[in-house]
Amino acid sequence: MKHTVLMMLLVAASLTACSSDEETGLKETPRPMIVDVNENPPTVSTNSMPPSLRRAAVPIATRGVITTSSTLSNFKMNYQANPYVYDKTASGWTVHNWPKEVGNDEKIDFFAYTSGTFNYNNGNAYLSYSVEETPSNQHDLLVAEHKQIAYSDNAGHVSLTFDHACAAVQVYVQITNTLRTTLSSDLMVNSIVLKNVNNSGDYYYATKTWSNQTGAAAYTLNNSDITVTTTPEALSCGHLFMIPQSRAKDGINGTFLEINYTTSESKQAILPLDVDWEAGKQYTINIKLGTTTIQQ
């Protein structure tokens, strides 16, 4: 009887050892996914506006603020519909693990973005995005992708080069010397509003283009009354980050500027605009107010 009990104990111990070994064998080796981040800076561009509303293609003062790879603080990166959230810390970017269902040599696609709603769309990925109504709440929209990369390609490193998906627009205002002489003073401007602007759209990663631009938003560009002189002055809104769009000048049916000002009384001027804003470009509009626009 003692012999039988001893044998049973030995068999149980052997089974326990096998079970323990099997569990150890099932443990996954961590496969860290490390992002390496760069950015293509925006380029300065002129547009098709008439000279009275166009400023030379010079670098725009830092306001607003255009995001760079050094100032980027967080973003999301999707594998299919699964988002990973990345934050910059003192030691670098958050480290996640490679998708556990993907083998070491299987090539997959990653899509990164700083804002908006991501749609995997069976691989034809796009980002739905709407511009904030208040200019001071707007942010630069950056996007990046890395397609067909395997864990074994670079030991889990995923390189991302971000592009600026919106157009960055900054507005200056001044009066002509003739108007200054006519008024015998500078001009008090109460508000400048950019109106009838498409503020929503879909950005497609494959083509790096926008579609379905919609909306008729209005953006107030100054936060208080300003005294306008003959020297161009940047409005307090800083950079506006606009959905890329092209719209012909068409009175108040197209995009236009509404200028509310005070001379002898409160008055309003309308300045229709030709708009041709491209992704990743900076534009400067210089509003030059003269005697044809401003009434005494």
mmCIF file of C-alpha atoms in Angstrom:
data_model
loop_
_atom_site.group_PDB
_atom_site.id
_atom_site.type_symbol
_atom_site.label_atom_id
_atom_site.label_comp_id
_atom_site.label_asym_id
_atom_site.label_seq_id
_atom_site.Cartn_x
_atom_site.Cartn_y
_atom_site.Cartn_z
ATOM 1 C CA MET A 1 0.000 0.000 0.000
ATOM 2 C CA LYS A 2 2.829 2.355 0.923
ATOM 3 C CA HIS A 3 4.502 1.529 -2.371
ATOM 4 C CA THR A 4 1.301 2.404 -4.296
ATOM 5 C CA VAL A 5 0.921 5.755 -2.506
ATOM 6 C CA LEU A 6 4.563 6.607 -3.194
ATOM 7 C CA MET A 7 4.137 5.862 -6.889
ATOM 8 C CA MET A 8 1.037 8.049 -7.063
ATOM 9 C CA LEU A 9 2.899 10.952 -5.435
ATOM 10 C CA LEU A 10 5.787 10.604 -7.875
ATOM 11 C CA VAL A 11 3.418 10.616 -10.876
ATOM 12 C CA ALA A 12 1.617 13.708 -9.532
ATOM 13 C CA ALA A 13 4.924 15.514 -9.028
ATOM 14 C CA SER A 14 5.990 14.602 -12.561
ATOM 15 C CA LEU A 15 2.722 15.927 -14.023
ATOM 16 C CA THR A 16 3.062 19.130 -12.021
ATOM 17 C CA ALA A 17 6.585 19.641 -13.334
ATOM 18 C CA CYS A 18 5.446 19.077 -16.924
ATOM 19 C CA SER A 19 2.567 21.490 -16.470
ATOM 20 C CA SER A 20 4.921 24.113 -15.061
ATOM 21 C CA ASP A 21 7.339 23.651 -17.957
ATOM 22 C CA GLU A 22 4.524 23.962 -20.494
ATOM 23 C CA GLU A 23 3.272 27.200 -18.918
ATOM 24 C CA THR A 24 6.784 28.633 -19.021
ATOM 25 C CA GLY A 25 7.018 27.758 -22.689
ATOM 26 C CA LEU A 26 3.818 29.667 -23.456
ATOM 27 C CA LYS A 27 5.087 32.970 -22.098
ATOM 28 C CA GLU A 28 5.635 35.527 -24.876
ATOM 29 C CA THR A 29 8.935 37.290 -25.281
ATOM 30 C CA PRO A 30 8.315 41.067 -25.121
ATOM 31 C CA ARG A 31 8.695 42.785 -28.497
ATOM 32 C CA PRO A 32 8.961 46.516 -27.820
ATOM 33 C CA MET A 33 7.691 48.855 -30.564
ATOM 34 C CA ILE A 34 9.808 52.029 -30.601
ATOM 35 C CA VAL A 35 8.926 55.079 -32.708
ATOM 36 C CA ASP A 36 11.546 57.347 -34.291
ATOM 37 C CA VAL A 37 9.990 60.716 -35.134
ATOM 38 C CA ASN A 38 10.899 63.316 -37.771
ATOM 39 C CA GLU A 39 8.926 66.043 -39.586
ATOM 40 C CA ASN A 40 8.836 67.692 -42.993
ATOM 41 C CA PRO A 41 8.635 71.448 -42.258
ATOM 42 C CA PRO A 42 5.966 73.484 -44.082
ATOM 43 C CA THR A 43 6.984 75.587 -47.048
ATOM 44 C CA VAL A 44 6.212 79.276 -47.544
ATOM 45 C CA SER A 45 3.921 80.024 -50.474
ATOM 46 C CA THR A 46 2.155 82.904 -52.156
ATOM 47 C CA ASN A 47 -1.327 82.505 -53.581
ATOM 48 C CA SER A 48 -3.546 83.937 -56.279
ATOM 49 C CA MET A 49 -4.833 86.913 -54.275
ATOM 50 C CA PRO A 50 -4.448 90.386 -55.778
ATOM 51 C CA PRO A 51 -1.435 92.441 -54.624
ATOM 52 C CA SER A 52 -3.588 94.541 -52.295
ATOM 53 C CA LEU A 53 -4.322 91.411 -50.268
ATOM 54 C CA ARG A 54 -1.032 89.580 -50.669
ATOM 55 C CA ARG A 55 2.174 89.792 -48.717
ATOM 56 C CA ALA A 56 5.559 88.739 -50.026
ATOM 57 C CA ALA A 57 6.572 85.120 -49.455
ATOM 58 C CA VAL A 58 8.631 85.648 -46.331
ATOM 59 C CA PRO A 59 8.833 83.414 -43.246
ATOM 60 C CA ILE A 60 5.890 83.938 -40.920
ATOM 61 C CA ALA A 61 6.535 85.095 -37.383
ATOM 62 C CA THR A 62 6.214 82.362 -34.779
ATOM 63 C CA ARG A 63 2.703 82.679 -33.423
ATOM 64 C CA GLY A 64 -0.007 80.240 -33.457
ATOM 65 C CA VAL A 65 1.982 77.765 -33.308
ATOM 66 C CA ILE A 66 3.334 75.528 -36.098
ATOM 67 C CA THR A 67 4.355 72.158 -34.620
ATOM 68 C CA THR A 68 7.832 70.761 -35.258
ATOM 69 C CA SER A 69 9.329 67.364 -34.419
ATOM 70 C CA SER A 70 10.938 68.950 -31.345
ATOM 71 C CA THR A 71 7.693 70.524 -30.054
ATOM 72 C CA LEU A 72 5.436 67.549 -30.884
ATOM 73 C CA SER A 73 4.272 66.171 -27.525
ATOM 74 C CA ASN A 74 1.737 63.464 -28.341
ATOM 75 C CA PHE A 75 0.061 61.573 -31.170
ATOM 76 C CA LYS A 76 -1.783 58.354 -31.948
ATOM 77 C CA MET A 77 -0.627 55.557 -34.218
ATOM 78 C CA ASN A 78 -2.954 52.899 -35.585
ATOM 79 C CA TYR A 79 -2.349 49.333 -36.668
ATOM 80 C CA GLN A 80 -5.603 48.662 -38.554
ATOM 81 C CA ALA A 81 -8.330 49.950 -36.185
ATOM 82 C CA ASN A 82 -6.194 49.582 -33.058
ATOM 83 C CA PRO A 83 -4.763 52.888 -31.741
ATOM 84 C CA TYR A 84 -1.595 53.289 -29.708
ATOM 85 C CA VAL A 85 -1.227 56.539 -27.764
ATOM 86 C CA TYR A 86 2.243 58.094 -27.707
ATOM 87 C CA ASP A 87 3.389 60.765 -25.274
ATOM 88 C CA LYS A 88 6.800 62.391 -25.104
ATOM 89 C CA THR A 89 8.536 61.942 -21.758
ATOM 90 C CA ALA A 90 11.931 62.947 -20.409
ATOM 91 C CA SER A 91 13.342 59.622 -21.619
ATOM 92 C CA GLY A 92 11.675 59.664 -25.042
ATOM 93 C CA TRP A 93 8.418 58.425 -26.550
ATOM 94 C CA THR A 94 6.081 55.927 -24.906
ATOM 95 C CA VAL A 95 7.114 52.343 -25.712
ATOM 96 C CA HIS A 96 4.356 49.886 -26.677
ATOM 97 C CA ASN A 97 4.600 46.236 -27.683
ATOM 98 C CA TRP A 98 4.372 45.007 -31.253
ATOM 99 C CA PRO A 99 0.869 43.676 -32.089
ATOM 100 C CA LYS A 100 0.842 40.218 -30.464
ATOM 101 C CA GLU A 101 -1.160 38.626 -33.286
ATOM 102 C CA VAL A 102 1.505 39.583 -35.864
ATOM 103 C CA GLY A 103 4.551 37.411 -36.540
ATOM 104 C CA ASN A 104 8.125 38.720 -36.519
ATOM 105 C CA ASP A 105 8.424 38.674 -40.315
ATOM 106 C CA GLU A 106 4.872 39.704 -41.221
ATOM 107 C CA LYS A 107 4.770 43.152 -42.819
ATOM 108 C CA ILE A 108 2.040 45.533 -41.609
ATOM 109 C CA ASP A 109 1.011 49.200 -41.965
ATOM 110 C CA PHE A 110 0.995 51.960 -39.346
ATOM 111 C CA PHE A 111 -0.829 55.326 -39.571
ATOM 112 C CA ALA A 112 -0.095 58.232 -37.208
ATOM 113 C CA TYR A 113 -1.952 61.492 -36.528
ATOM 114 C CA THR A 114 -2.125 64.269 -33.933
ATOM 115 C CA SER A 115 -5.896 64.828 -34.016
ATOM 116 C CA GLY A 116 -9.092 63.819 -35.805
ATOM 117 C CA THR A 117 -10.970 60.533 -36.213
ATOM 118 C CA PHE A 118 -9.091 57.665 -37.863
ATOM 119 C CA ASN A 119 -10.861 55.357 -40.320
ATOM 120 C CA TYR A 120 -9.009 52.211 -41.411
ATOM 121 C CA ASN A 121 -11.418 51.765 -44.352
ATOM 122 C CA ASN A 122 -10.117 48.289 -45.362
ATOM 123 C CA GLY A 123 -6.611 49.637 -45.814
ATOM 124 C CA ASN A 124 -7.495 52.851 -47.690
ATOM 125 C CA ALA A 125 -7.047 54.780 -44.469
ATOM 126 C CA TYR A 126 -8.283 58.319 -43.965
ATOM 127 C CA LEU A 127 -8.639 60.867 -41.194
ATOM 128 C CA SER A 128 -11.825 62.879 -40.641
ATOM 129 C CA TYR A 129 -11.005 66.297 -39.229
ATOM 130 C CA SER A 130 -12.767 69.535 -38.296
ATOM 131 C CA VAL A 131 -11.031 72.836 -37.537
ATOM 132 C CA GLU A 132 -11.798 74.418 -34.153
ATOM 133 C CA GLU A 133 -14.078 77.478 -34.354
ATOM 134 C CA THR A 134 -11.931 79.576 -31.997
ATOM 135 C CA PRO A 135 -8.533 80.384 -33.575
ATOM 136 C CA SER A 136 -6.746 80.290 -30.202
ATOM 137 C CA ASN A 137 -7.892 76.665 -29.778
ATOM 138 C CA GLN A 138 -6.623 75.503 -33.156
ATOM 139 C CA HIS A 139 -3.696 73.131 -33.485
ATOM 140 C CA ASP A 140 -1.421 72.115 -36.296
ATOM 141 C CA LEU A 141 -2.485 68.749 -37.774
ATOM 142 C CA LEU A 142 0.377 66.327 -38.432
ATOM 143 C CA VAL A 143 0.080 62.946 -40.160
ATOM 144 C CA ALA A 144 2.521 60.132 -40.960
ATOM 145 C CA GLU A 145 2.536 56.537 -42.139
ATOM 146 C CA HIS A 146 4.946 53.617 -42.305
ATOM 147 C CA LYS A 147 3.742 50.861 -44.591
ATOM 148 C CA GLN A 148 4.900 47.281 -44.977
ATOM 149 C CA ILE A 149 7.225 47.013 -42.028
ATOM 150 C CA ALA A 150 7.962 43.854 -40.014
ATOM 151 C CA TYR A 151 9.266 43.598 -36.465
ATOM 152 C CA SER A 152 12.359 41.860 -37.815
ATOM 153 C CA ASP A 153 13.138 44.710 -40.236
ATOM 154 C CA ASN A 154 14.594 46.982 -37.564
ATOM 155 C CA ALA A 155 14.182 45.257 -34.202
ATOM 156 C CA GLY A 156 10.760 46.811 -33.632
ATOM 157 C CA HIS A 157 11.677 50.404 -34.565
ATOM 158 C CA VAL A 158 9.030 52.275 -36.585
ATOM 159 C CA SER A 159 10.236 55.468 -38.246
ATOM 160 C CA LEU A 160 7.644 58.215 -38.762
ATOM 161 C CA THR A 161 8.143 61.361 -40.820
ATOM 162 C CA PHE A 162 5.216 63.685 -40.144
ATOM 163 C CA ASP A 163 3.704 65.980 -42.770
ATOM 164 C CA HIS A 164 1.578 69.067 -42.072
ATOM 165 C CA ALA A 165 -1.893 68.188 -43.346
ATOM 166 C CA CYS A 166 -3.412 71.690 -43.080
ATOM 167 C CA ALA A 167 -2.521 75.067 -44.561
ATOM 168 C CA ALA A 168 -1.132 77.620 -42.094
ATOM 169 C CA VAL A 169 -2.544 81.099 -42.732
ATOM 170 C CA GLN A 170 -1.506 84.298 -40.983
ATOM 171 C CA VAL A 171 -3.170 87.663 -41.519
ATOM 172 C CA TYR A 172 -1.668 91.166 -41.344
ATOM 173 C CA VAL A 173 -3.490 94.488 -41.641
ATOM 174 C CA GLN A 174 -2.421 98.025 -42.543
ATOM 175 C CA ILE A 175 -3.819 101.215 -44.105
ATOM 176 C CA THR A 176 -2.468 103.059 -47.124
ATOM 177 C CA ASN A 177 -0.643 106.371 -46.828
ATOM 178 C CA THR A 178 -3.485 107.975 -48.810
ATOM 179 C CA LEU A 179 -6.100 106.769 -46.312
ATOM 180 C CA ARG A 180 -3.931 107.945 -43.426
ATOM 181 C CA THR A 181 -3.797 111.409 -44.998
ATOM 182 C CA THR A 182 -7.519 111.423 -45.738
ATOM 183 C CA LEU A 183 -8.465 110.431 -42.199
ATOM 184 C CA SER A 184 -5.751 112.585 -40.605
ATOM 185 C CA SER A 185 -5.350 109.658 -38.212
ATOM 186 C CA ASP A 186 -4.888 105.929 -37.958
ATOM 187 C CA LEU A 187 -7.927 103.648 -38.285
ATOM 188 C CA MET A 188 -9.792 101.979 -35.425
ATOM 189 C CA VAL A 189 -10.737 98.438 -36.470
ATOM 190 C CA ASN A 190 -13.194 96.674 -34.178
ATOM 191 C CA SER A 191 -13.090 93.215 -35.721
ATOM 192 C CA ILE A 192 -11.838 91.287 -38.734
ATOM 193 C CA VAL A 193 -13.742 88.104 -39.504
ATOM 194 C CA LEU A 194 -12.798 85.474 -42.087
ATOM 195 C CA LYS A 195 -16.092 84.022 -43.344
ATOM 196 C CA ASN A 196 -17.479 81.163 -45.398
ATOM 197 C CA VAL A 197 -14.546 78.783 -45.001
ATOM 198 C CA ASN A 198 -14.727 74.988 -45.364
ATOM 199 C CA ASN A 199 -13.824 73.654 -41.935
ATOM 200 C CA SER A 200 -14.257 69.861 -42.231
ATOM 201 C CA GLY A 201 -12.869 67.215 -44.535
ATOM 202 C CA ASP A 202 -11.236 63.807 -44.986
ATOM 203 C CA TYR A 203 -7.476 63.361 -45.393
ATOM 204 C CA TYR A 204 -6.478 60.205 -47.330
ATOM 205 C CA TYR A 205 -3.066 58.757 -46.478
ATOM 206 C CA ALA A 206 -2.529 56.938 -49.794
ATOM 207 C CA THR A 207 -2.773 60.086 -51.911
ATOM 208 C CA LYS A 208 -1.965 62.717 -49.261
ATOM 209 C CA THR A 209 -5.013 64.651 -50.453
ATOM 210 C CA TRP A 210 -8.249 65.982 -48.967
ATOM 211 C CA SER A 211 -11.812 65.292 -50.055
ATOM 212 C CA ASN A 212 -15.349 66.008 -48.835
ATOM 213 C CA GLN A 213 -14.459 69.547 -47.713
ATOM 214 C CA THR A 214 -17.602 71.023 -46.204
ATOM 215 C CA GLY A 215 -18.800 73.784 -43.894
ATOM 216 C CA ALA A 216 -19.106 77.557 -43.933
ATOM 217 C CA ALA A 217 -17.215 78.571 -40.807
ATOM 218 C CA ALA A 218 -16.374 82.084 -39.592
ATOM 219 C CA TYR A 219 -13.196 82.962 -37.678
ATOM 220 C CA THR A 220 -12.740 86.202 -35.724
ATOM 221 C CA LEU A 221 -9.089 87.123 -36.214
ATOM 222 C CA ASN A 222 -8.559 89.771 -33.514
ATOM 223 C CA ASN A 223 -9.508 89.567 -29.846
ATOM 224 C CA SER A 224 -9.984 93.313 -29.274
ATOM 225 C CA ASP A 225 -10.117 96.691 -31.044
ATOM 226 C CA ILE A 226 -6.896 97.504 -32.873
ATOM 227 C CA THR A 227 -5.431 100.762 -34.139
ATOM 228 C CA VAL A 228 -4.310 100.108 -37.715
ATOM 229 C CA THR A 229 -1.372 102.135 -39.038
ATOM 230 C CA THR A 230 0.545 102.193 -42.321
ATOM 231 C CA THR A 231 2.825 99.442 -40.957
ATOM 232 C CA PRO A 232 1.566 95.846 -41.388
ATOM 233 C CA GLU A 233 0.552 94.330 -38.046
ATOM 234 C CA ALA A 234 -0.058 90.635 -37.412
ATOM 235 C CA LEU A 235 -3.500 89.875 -36.023
ATOM 236 C CA SER A 236 -3.765 88.266 -32.595
ATOM 237 C CA CYS A 237 -5.129 84.973 -33.981
ATOM 238 C CA GLY A 238 -1.627 83.917 -35.021
ATOM 239 C CA HIS A 239 -1.669 81.028 -37.481
ATOM 240 C CA LEU A 240 -4.984 79.679 -38.666
ATOM 241 C CA PHE A 241 -4.768 75.971 -39.493
ATOM 242 C CA MET A 242 -7.182 75.607 -42.399
ATOM 243 C CA ILE A 243 -8.519 72.635 -44.349
ATOM 244 C CA PRO A 244 -6.864 72.814 -47.811
ATOM 245 C CA GLN A 245 -9.386 74.218 -50.301
ATOM 246 C CA SER A 246 -9.719 76.222 -53.472
ATOM 247 C CA ARG A 247 -12.525 78.776 -53.797
ATOM 248 C CA ALA A 248 -12.999 81.493 -56.398
ATOM 249 C CA LYS A 249 -13.749 85.067 -55.354
ATOM 250 C CA ASP A 250 -17.531 85.402 -55.406
ATOM 251 C CA GLY A 251 -18.672 88.207 -53.124
ATOM 252 C CA ILE A 252 -20.241 86.874 -49.936
ATOM 253 C CA ASN A 253 -21.033 83.570 -51.699
ATOM 254 C CA GLY A 254 -17.346 82.681 -51.562
ATOM 255 C CA THR A 255 -14.749 83.197 -48.850
ATOM 256 C CA PHE A 256 -14.492 86.816 -47.706
ATOM 257 C CA LEU A 257 -13.203 89.143 -44.995
ATOM 258 C CA GLU A 258 -15.621 91.258 -42.997
ATOM 259 C CA ILE A 259 -13.951 94.415 -41.637
ATOM 260 C CA ASN A 260 -15.826 96.277 -38.896
ATOM 261 C CA TYR A 261 -14.317 99.687 -38.215
ATOM 262 C CA THR A 262 -15.048 103.120 -36.748
ATOM 263 C CA THR A 263 -14.479 106.525 -38.330
ATOM 264 C CA SER A 264 -17.241 109.042 -37.680
ATOM 265 C CA GLU A 265 -19.482 106.040 -36.909
ATOM 266 C CA SER A 266 -19.396 102.224 -36.965
ATOM 267 C CA LYS A 267 -19.117 100.857 -40.507
ATOM 268 C CA GLN A 268 -18.392 97.618 -42.333
ATOM 269 C CA ALA A 269 -16.353 96.669 -45.401
ATOM 270 C CA ILE A 270 -16.447 93.367 -47.317
ATOM 271 C CA LEU A 271 -13.341 92.024 -49.064
ATOM 272 C CA PRO A 272 -13.982 88.898 -51.226
ATOM 273 C CA LEU A 273 -11.036 86.502 -51.499
ATOM 274 C CA ASP A 274 -9.621 84.025 -53.967
ATOM 275 C CA VAL A 275 -8.540 81.053 -51.852
ATOM 276 C CA ASP A 276 -6.125 78.323 -52.936
ATOM 277 C CA TRP A 277 -4.704 76.730 -49.780
ATOM 278 C CA GLU A 278 -2.564 73.599 -50.018
ATOM 279 C CA ALA A 279 -1.518 71.179 -47.301
ATOM 280 C CA GLY A 280 1.897 71.792 -45.756
ATOM 281 C CA LYS A 281 2.185 75.406 -46.944
ATOM 282 C CA GLN A 282 2.250 78.724 -45.097
ATOM 283 C CA TYR A 283 0.290 81.681 -46.444
ATOM 284 C CA THR A 284 0.324 85.310 -45.400
ATOM 285 C CA ILE A 285 -2.570 87.626 -46.244
ATOM 286 C CA ASN A 286 -1.882 91.327 -45.954
ATOM 287 C CA ILE A 287 -5.098 93.362 -45.738
ATOM 288 C CA LYS A 288 -4.281 96.802 -47.119
ATOM 289 C CA LEU A 289 -7.154 99.172 -46.442
ATOM 290 C CA GLY A 290 -7.449 102.225 -48.664
ATOM 291 C CA THR A 291 -9.917 104.913 -49.646
ATOM 292 C CA THR A 292 -11.848 102.582 -51.965
ATOM 293 C CA THR A 293 -12.679 100.272 -49.067
ATOM 294 C CA ILE A 294 -12.857 102.562 -46.044
ATOM 295 C CA GLN A 295 -15.426 105.329 -45.885
ATOM 296 C CA GLN A 296 -15.126 108.371 -43.616
#
